[in-house]
Amino acid sequence: MTPVQASIKLAPSILAADMGRLAEAVEQVDAAGADRIHIDVMDGHFVPNITFGPIVVKWLRSTTRLPFEVHLMIDRPERYLEAFALAGADSLIVHQEGAVHLNRTIQAIHALGKKAGVAINPATPASVLEEVVPDLELILVMTVNPGFGGQEFIPGTLAKIGRVRRMIDQARPECELEVDGGVDPETAPAVVAAGAGVLVAGSAVFGAPGGAAAGMDRIRASLAARR
Ligand code: DX5
Ligand code: ZN
């Protein structure tokens, strides 16, 4: 593995795991070398789907030492920051589109001692992040419309990943750039080439023939082949 590949982080999304065996799923990707666990929280308002609440995070917390990143696809996420922080989240990612007072929300996440991330939907321009990049530990570029796993990657988001990369390099180089949606062995090399450093993958990990470890290996191999 070259240093560049080694530095690309994988964040399996447990949305695509067997919901009856979530703890096992977390243990599997931990053993396979995942860098963090991506937990998709949906409220049936901001997105049509409904998934996990803080109690699920709490019960999974004892299964691994890997960081938990909680992707809040919910309206007014400020209402639930503390609950997810107490449940065991290490970073809290809110959507720019769902957080009206974004600066205050980022401050609230930091006051809880957690890393702050902001996500943007495919139709949201990178420029909305300009004022907040210096305060962020992570930016999440959605490469599908949020709400469901297993959707097709939207190629038009690649140019935006590049724009966000340039904003980060200028304003806060240590801020991570993550992409989420439709990431698989076909699309992973392109998002990395565009500037992503952290890849969320649900179906390509938990839906992979041969299991989650094989799915993660295939993504890593696709990045290695690109070089
Ligand atoms: C989509 C979620 C994603 C989802 C990705 O709304 O934010 O994290 O799990 O799933 P895949 O990798 O299957 O596109
Ligand atoms: Zn997500």
Coordinates of C-alpha atoms in Angstrom, one line a residue, residues 3-123:
P3 CA 1.2 6.2 1.6
V4 CA -1.5 7.9 -0.5
Q5 CA -3.8 4.8 -0.4
A6 CA -3.1 4.3 3.3
S7 CA -4.2 7.8 4.0
I8 CA -7.6 7.4 2.3
K9 CA -10.0 6.5 5.1
L10 CA -13.0 4.1 4.8
A11 CA -16.2 4.8 6.8
P12 CA -18.6 1.9 6.3
S13 CA -22.2 3.0 6.6
I14 CA -24.2 0.6 8.7
L15 CA -27.4 1.7 6.9
A16 CA -26.7 -1.2 4.5
A17 CA -26.0 -3.8 7.2
D18 CA -28.4 -6.4 8.4
M19 CA -30.4 -4.4 11.0
G20 CA -31.0 -7.5 13.1
R21 CA -27.3 -7.9 13.5
L22 CA -25.9 -4.5 13.7
A23 CA -23.3 -5.2 16.4
E24 CA -21.9 -8.1 14.4
A25 CA -21.7 -5.7 11.3
V26 CA -19.7 -3.2 13.3
E27 CA -17.3 -5.9 14.6
Q28 CA -16.8 -7.2 11.1
V29 CA -15.7 -3.9 9.6
D30 CA -13.6 -3.1 12.6
A31 CA -11.7 -6.4 12.1
A32 CA -11.4 -5.6 8.4
G33 CA -9.6 -2.3 9.2
A34 CA -12.4 0.3 8.9
D35 CA -11.3 3.8 10.1
R36 CA -14.6 4.8 11.6
I37 CA -18.3 3.8 11.6
H38 CA -20.7 6.0 9.7
I39 CA -24.2 6.1 11.3
D40 CA -27.0 7.6 9.2
V41 CA -29.7 9.2 11.2
M42 CA -33.0 10.0 9.3
D43 CA -36.1 11.6 10.7
G44 CA -38.8 11.2 8.1
H45 CA -38.9 15.0 7.6
F46 CA -35.6 16.2 6.3
V47 CA -35.5 12.9 4.3
P48 CA -38.3 10.5 3.6
N49 CA -36.7 7.6 5.5
I50 CA -36.5 6.9 9.3
T51 CA -33.5 5.1 10.8
F52 CA -31.6 5.2 14.1
G53 CA -32.0 7.2 17.3
P54 CA -29.4 7.9 20.0
I55 CA -30.3 4.6 21.8
V56 CA -28.9 2.6 18.9
V57 CA -25.7 4.5 19.1
K58 CA -25.6 3.9 22.8
W59 CA -26.0 0.1 22.4
L60 CA -23.4 -0.1 19.6
R61 CA -20.9 1.9 21.5
S62 CA -19.5 -1.0 23.4
T63 CA -18.9 -3.1 20.3
T64 CA -15.9 -1.2 19.0
R65 CA -13.3 1.5 19.8
L66 CA -13.5 3.0 16.3
P67 CA -14.8 6.5 16.2
F68 CA -18.5 6.9 15.5
E69 CA -19.5 9.6 13.0
V70 CA -23.2 10.4 13.2
H71 CA -24.7 11.9 10.0
L72 CA -27.8 13.8 11.0
M73 CA -30.2 13.9 8.1
I74 CA -32.8 15.6 10.3
D75 CA -34.5 19.0 10.6
R76 CA -33.1 21.3 13.2
P77 CA -30.3 19.0 14.2
E78 CA -29.4 21.3 17.1
R79 CA -32.2 19.6 19.1
Y80 CA -30.4 16.3 19.2
L81 CA -26.7 17.1 19.4
E82 CA -26.4 16.5 23.1
A83 CA -28.4 13.2 22.9
F84 CA -26.1 11.8 20.3
A85 CA -23.0 13.1 22.0
L86 CA -24.0 11.4 25.3
A87 CA -24.8 8.2 23.4
G88 CA -21.2 8.0 22.1
A89 CA -20.8 9.9 18.9
D90 CA -17.3 11.2 18.2
S91 CA -18.3 13.6 15.4
L92 CA -21.6 15.1 14.5
I93 CA -22.3 15.9 10.9
V94 CA -25.2 18.3 10.3
H95 CA -26.7 19.3 6.9
Q96 CA -26.2 22.9 5.9
E97 CA -29.8 22.7 4.4
G98 CA -31.3 21.7 7.7
A99 CA -29.4 23.9 10.1
V100 CA -30.6 27.5 9.9
H101 CA -28.1 29.0 12.4
L102 CA -25.2 26.9 11.2
N103 CA -22.5 28.9 13.1
R104 CA -24.3 28.4 16.4
T105 CA -24.9 24.7 15.7
I106 CA -21.1 24.2 15.0
Q107 CA -20.3 26.0 18.2
A108 CA -22.7 23.8 20.1
I109 CA -21.0 20.6 18.7
H110 CA -17.6 21.9 19.8
A111 CA -19.0 22.8 23.3
L112 CA -20.0 19.2 23.6
G113 CA -16.4 18.3 22.9
K114 CA -17.1 16.7 19.6
K115 CA -15.8 17.1 16.0
A116 CA -18.0 19.2 13.8
G117 CA -18.9 18.3 10.2
V118 CA -21.2 19.9 7.7
A119 CA -22.8 18.0 4.8
I120 CA -24.1 19.5 1.6
N121 CA -26.7 17.9 -0.8
P122 CA -26.0 17.4 -4.5
A123 CA -27.9 20.6 -5.5

